mmCIF file of C-alpha atoms in Angstrom:
data_model
loop_
_atom_site.group_PDB
_atom_site.id
_atom_site.type_symbol
_atom_site.label_atom_id
_atom_site.label_comp_id
_atom_site.label_asym_id
_atom_site.label_seq_id
_atom_site.Cartn_x
_atom_site.Cartn_y
_atom_site.Cartn_z
ATOM 1 C CA MET A 1 1.513 -12.090 -14.852
ATOM 2 C CA SER A 2 0.625 -9.704 -12.039
ATOM 3 C CA LYS A 3 -2.334 -7.388 -12.308
ATOM 4 C CA THR A 4 -2.085 -3.662 -12.805
ATOM 5 C CA THR A 5 -2.367 -1.654 -9.591
ATOM 6 C CA VAL A 6 -3.235 2.020 -9.255
ATOM 7 C CA TYR A 7 -0.773 3.821 -6.972
ATOM 8 C CA LEU A 8 -1.184 7.336 -5.655
ATOM 9 C CA ILE A 9 2.288 8.831 -5.502
ATOM 10 C CA LEU A 10 2.637 11.367 -2.699
ATOM 11 C CA PHE A 11 5.905 13.246 -2.442
ATOM 12 C CA ARG A 12 6.900 14.668 0.927
ATOM 13 C CA GLY A 13 7.974 18.286 1.164
ATOM 14 C CA VAL A 14 7.016 19.672 -2.241
ATOM 15 C CA GLY A 15 6.226 23.372 -2.228
ATOM 16 C CA GLY A 16 8.108 26.572 -1.525
ATOM 17 C CA LYS A 17 11.712 26.099 -2.638
ATOM 18 C CA THR A 18 11.216 22.404 -3.462
ATOM 19 C CA GLN A 19 9.371 21.935 -6.741
ATOM 20 C CA LEU A 20 8.594 18.975 -8.972
ATOM 21 C CA PRO A 21 7.522 20.372 -12.362
ATOM 22 C CA VAL A 22 4.388 18.382 -13.128
ATOM 23 C CA LYS A 23 4.712 18.285 -16.937
ATOM 24 C CA SER A 24 8.301 16.999 -16.770
ATOM 25 C CA LEU A 25 7.408 14.613 -13.960
ATOM 26 C CA ARG A 26 4.556 13.120 -16.036
ATOM 27 C CA GLU A 27 6.903 12.690 -19.013
ATOM 28 C CA LYS A 28 9.561 10.936 -16.917
ATOM 29 C CA LEU A 29 6.992 8.644 -15.275
ATOM 30 C CA VAL A 30 5.695 7.609 -18.709
ATOM 31 C CA GLU A 31 9.275 7.055 -19.959
ATOM 32 C CA ALA A 32 9.867 4.827 -16.910
ATOM 33 C CA GLY A 33 7.004 2.580 -18.066
ATOM 34 C CA PHE A 34 4.156 3.711 -15.834
ATOM 35 C CA GLU A 35 0.692 3.702 -17.389
ATOM 36 C CA ASN A 36 -2.171 6.222 -17.233
ATOM 37 C CA VAL A 37 0.017 8.794 -15.516
ATOM 38 C CA ALA A 38 -1.707 11.836 -14.077
ATOM 39 C CA THR A 39 -0.545 14.620 -11.790
ATOM 40 C CA TYR A 40 -2.538 16.898 -9.570
ATOM 41 C CA ILE A 41 -1.495 20.452 -8.719
ATOM 42 C CA ASN A 42 2.105 21.446 -8.260
ATOM 43 C CA SER A 43 2.507 20.064 -4.765
ATOM 44 C CA GLY A 44 3.721 16.520 -5.189
ATOM 45 C CA ASN A 45 0.839 14.310 -6.278
ATOM 46 C CA ALA A 46 0.778 11.763 -9.093
ATOM 47 C CA ILE A 47 -1.248 8.723 -10.049
ATOM 48 C CA VAL A 48 0.260 5.799 -11.935
ATOM 49 C CA ARG A 49 -0.746 2.308 -12.943
ATOM 50 C CA SER A 50 1.858 -0.428 -12.829
ATOM 51 C CA ARG A 51 2.420 -4.158 -12.563
ATOM 52 C CA LEU A 52 5.374 -3.499 -10.238
ATOM 53 C CA LYS A 53 5.196 -4.095 -6.496
ATOM 54 C CA ARG A 54 4.951 -1.000 -4.279
ATOM 55 C CA GLU A 55 8.632 -1.007 -3.257
ATOM 56 C CA GLN A 56 9.720 -1.249 -6.904
ATOM 57 C CA VAL A 57 7.415 1.648 -7.786
ATOM 58 C CA ILE A 58 8.878 3.804 -5.006
ATOM 59 C CA THR A 59 12.475 2.834 -5.864
ATOM 60 C CA THR A 60 11.966 3.577 -9.573
ATOM 61 C CA ILE A 61 10.290 6.926 -8.946
ATOM 62 C CA ALA A 62 12.842 7.932 -6.303
ATOM 63 C CA ALA A 63 15.701 7.210 -8.721
ATOM 64 C CA LEU A 64 14.161 9.245 -11.555
ATOM 65 C CA CYS A 65 13.395 12.130 -9.167
ATOM 66 C CA ARG A 66 17.008 12.195 -7.925
ATOM 67 C CA LYS A 67 18.373 12.035 -11.469
ATOM 68 C CA HIS A 68 16.081 14.510 -13.224
ATOM 69 C CA PHE A 69 14.808 16.829 -10.482
ATOM 70 C CA ASP A 70 17.434 16.690 -7.701
ATOM 71 C CA PHE A 71 14.591 15.571 -5.415
ATOM 72 C CA ASP A 72 15.508 13.163 -2.631
ATOM 73 C CA LYS A 73 12.700 13.125 -0.071
ATOM 74 C CA ALA A 74 10.254 10.462 1.081
ATOM 75 C CA ILE A 75 7.733 9.094 -1.376
ATOM 76 C CA PHE A 76 4.546 7.318 -0.318
ATOM 77 C CA ALA A 77 2.634 5.027 -2.693
ATOM 78 C CA PRO A 78 -0.718 3.876 -1.320
ATOM 79 C CA THR A 79 -2.891 1.852 -3.656
ATOM 80 C CA LEU A 80 -6.230 3.242 -4.765
ATOM 81 C CA ASN A 81 -7.946 0.649 -2.559
ATOM 82 C CA GLU A 82 -5.917 1.760 0.473
ATOM 83 C CA TRP A 83 -6.765 5.392 -0.345
ATOM 84 C CA GLN A 84 -10.460 4.558 -0.463
ATOM 85 C CA GLN A 85 -10.104 2.914 2.963
ATOM 86 C CA LEU A 86 -8.402 6.102 4.236
ATOM 87 C CA ILE A 87 -11.421 8.081 3.024
ATOM 88 C CA ALA A 88 -13.907 5.649 4.582
ATOM 89 C CA GLY A 89 -12.027 5.741 7.903
ATOM 90 C CA ASN A 90 -12.117 9.517 8.333
ATOM 91 C CA PRO A 91 -13.318 10.239 11.894
ATOM 92 C CA PHE A 92 -14.013 13.852 10.846
ATOM 93 C CA SER A 93 -16.145 13.046 7.796
ATOM 94 C CA LYS A 94 -18.931 15.474 8.759
ATOM 95 C CA ALA A 95 -16.450 18.350 9.083
ATOM 96 C CA ALA A 96 -14.749 17.258 5.848
ATOM 97 C CA SER A 97 -18.033 17.383 3.932
ATOM 98 C CA GLN A 98 -18.835 20.859 5.276
ATOM 99 C CA SER A 99 -15.361 22.429 5.083
ATOM 100 C CA PRO A 100 -12.844 20.103 3.394
ATOM 101 C CA THR A 101 -9.805 22.360 3.829
ATOM 102 C CA THR A 102 -10.115 22.034 7.628
ATOM 103 C CA VAL A 103 -9.462 18.285 7.546
ATOM 104 C CA HIS A 104 -6.139 16.722 6.609
ATOM 105 C CA ALA A 105 -4.992 13.131 6.296
ATOM 106 C CA ALA A 106 -1.317 12.381 6.884
ATOM 107 C CA LEU A 107 0.266 9.124 5.788
ATOM 108 C CA LEU A 108 2.787 7.973 8.363
ATOM 109 C CA GLN A 109 5.809 5.810 7.591
ATOM 110 C CA ASP A 110 5.377 4.015 10.924
ATOM 111 C CA ILE A 111 2.880 3.904 13.765
ATOM 112 C CA PRO A 112 3.697 6.851 16.061
ATOM 113 C CA ASP A 113 4.167 6.624 19.812
ATOM 114 C CA ARG A 114 1.040 7.332 21.835
ATOM 115 C CA GLU A 115 3.025 9.926 23.781
ATOM 116 C CA ALA A 116 3.800 11.812 20.566
ATOM 117 C CA VAL A 117 0.117 11.911 19.629
ATOM 118 C CA ALA A 118 -0.762 13.062 23.158
ATOM 119 C CA ARG A 119 1.801 15.893 22.908
ATOM 120 C CA ILE A 120 0.296 17.040 19.619
ATOM 121 C CA ARG A 121 -3.224 16.785 21.033
ATOM 122 C CA SER A 122 -2.188 19.008 23.961
ATOM 123 C CA TYR A 123 -1.869 21.921 21.497
ATOM 124 C CA ALA A 124 -5.459 21.541 20.244
ATOM 125 C CA ILE A 125 -7.815 24.470 20.917
ATOM 126 C CA ASN A 126 -11.272 25.573 19.748
ATOM 127 C CA GLY A 127 -12.522 22.218 18.450
ATOM 128 C CA GLU A 128 -9.230 21.038 16.950
ATOM 129 C CA ALA A 129 -8.553 17.321 17.078
ATOM 130 C CA ILE A 130 -6.186 14.597 15.938
ATOM 131 C CA GLU A 131 -6.986 10.919 15.567
ATOM 132 C CA VAL A 132 -4.475 8.274 14.515
ATOM 133 C CA LYS A 133 -5.537 4.990 12.960
ATOM 134 C CA LYS A 134 -2.498 2.775 12.468
ATOM 135 C CA ARG A 135 -0.375 4.654 9.906
ATOM 136 C CA ILE A 136 -2.814 7.477 9.135
ATOM 137 C CA ALA A 137 -3.266 10.655 11.152
ATOM 138 C CA TYR A 138 -6.408 12.700 10.652
ATOM 139 C CA LEU A 139 -6.282 16.338 11.738
ATOM 140 C CA HIS A 140 -9.255 18.640 12.119
ATOM 141 C CA THR A 141 -8.422 22.337 12.331
ATOM 142 C CA PRO A 142 -11.764 24.200 12.144
ATOM 143 C CA ASN A 143 -10.104 27.636 12.364
ATOM 144 C CA GLY A 144 -7.598 26.911 9.595
ATOM 145 C CA PHE A 145 -4.566 24.666 9.238
ATOM 146 C CA GLY A 146 -2.195 27.620 8.901
ATOM 147 C CA ARG A 147 -3.394 29.172 12.160
ATOM 148 C CA SER A 148 -3.359 25.973 14.203
ATOM 149 C CA LYS A 149 -0.616 25.418 16.783
ATOM 150 C CA MET A 150 -1.538 21.740 16.768
ATOM 151 C CA ALA A 151 -0.917 21.567 13.014
ATOM 152 C CA ALA A 152 2.277 23.619 13.395
ATOM 153 C CA VAL A 153 3.824 21.114 15.824
ATOM 154 C CA PHE A 154 2.493 18.001 14.073
ATOM 155 C CA ASP A 155 5.457 17.375 11.754
ATOM 156 C CA ARG A 156 8.055 17.941 14.473
ATOM 157 C CA GLU A 157 6.256 16.040 17.229
ATOM 158 C CA ILE A 158 4.773 13.034 15.415
ATOM 159 C CA GLY A 159 8.201 11.381 15.325
ATOM 160 C CA VAL A 160 7.768 9.574 12.004
ATOM 161 C CA ILE A 161 8.201 10.593 8.381
ATOM 162 C CA ASN A 162 4.849 11.683 6.965
ATOM 163 C CA THR A 163 3.093 13.558 4.207
ATOM 164 C CA ALA A 164 -0.284 15.261 4.576
ATOM 165 C CA ARG A 165 -3.033 16.349 2.182
ATOM 166 C CA ASN A 166 -6.166 18.391 2.784
ATOM 167 C CA TRP A 167 -9.501 16.690 2.189
ATOM 168 C CA ASN A 168 -10.094 18.379 -1.175
ATOM 169 C CA THR A 169 -6.853 16.845 -2.433
ATOM 170 C CA VAL A 170 -7.658 13.472 -0.833
ATOM 171 C CA LEU A 171 -10.935 13.298 -2.754
ATOM 172 C CA LYS A 172 -9.478 14.601 -6.020
ATOM 173 C CA LEU A 173 -6.718 11.975 -5.970
ATOM 174 C CA ALA A 174 -9.318 9.238 -5.437
ATOM 175 C CA GLU A 175 -11.288 10.610 -8.387
ATOM 176 C CA LEU A 176 -8.203 10.751 -10.633
ATOM 177 C CA GLY A 177 -7.217 7.209 -9.693
ATOM 178 C CA ALA A 178 -10.656 5.704 -10.274
ATOM 179 C CA PRO A 179 -11.247 3.771 -13.473
ATOM 180 C CA PRO A 180 -13.108 5.707 -16.149
ATOM 181 C CA LYS A 181 -16.868 5.479 -15.791
ATOM 182 C CA HIS A 182 -18.660 3.438 -18.431
ATOM 183 C CA ASP A 183 -20.714 5.717 -20.655
ATOM 184 C CA PRO A 184 -23.233 3.729 -22.775
ATOM 185 C CA CYS A 185 -24.095 6.883 -24.762
ATOM 186 C CA LYS A 186 -20.564 7.055 -26.168
ATOM 187 C CA GLU A 187 -20.751 3.445 -27.330
ATOM 188 C CA ALA A 188 -23.882 4.191 -29.340
ATOM 189 C CA LEU A 189 -22.109 6.862 -31.400
#
């Protein structure tokens, strides 16, 4: 029997006109057999535990999203361990600790062309930066993501399907996916 794996489910393109109602999504994920289901804010984030392989998890969730929510966009499912490696690999960790909304991590479906990254980097001004490590892009936009030309061209220029989260969300998802902390005081009661 395979072990249970924690997957962070990241939906691409949720927000604005595209919504995934979190209460209904949680209910459908539980009905589909996922364990310890949690969602975080109304922008396409869920945590599930499952014995299924990653591709089966994505296929199952994609099918229920098409059926119940008319949602048919990319879904990423990193494991909790992979997410912790993403956090540890942040080249902008100092900036993230001081101002977490200025740092974003984007999961990439494939490794992007160096030329694409160079084009994006050419838009960087006033301390902005992008670093790509395999299939993760880290963006630092010290003057705000919404005001950054580099961030504005990222999705169009990167050339691969992606989904990004700001550092506050990155850390919150890691916290939600972590096993409950052992509390010896509760055992004594």
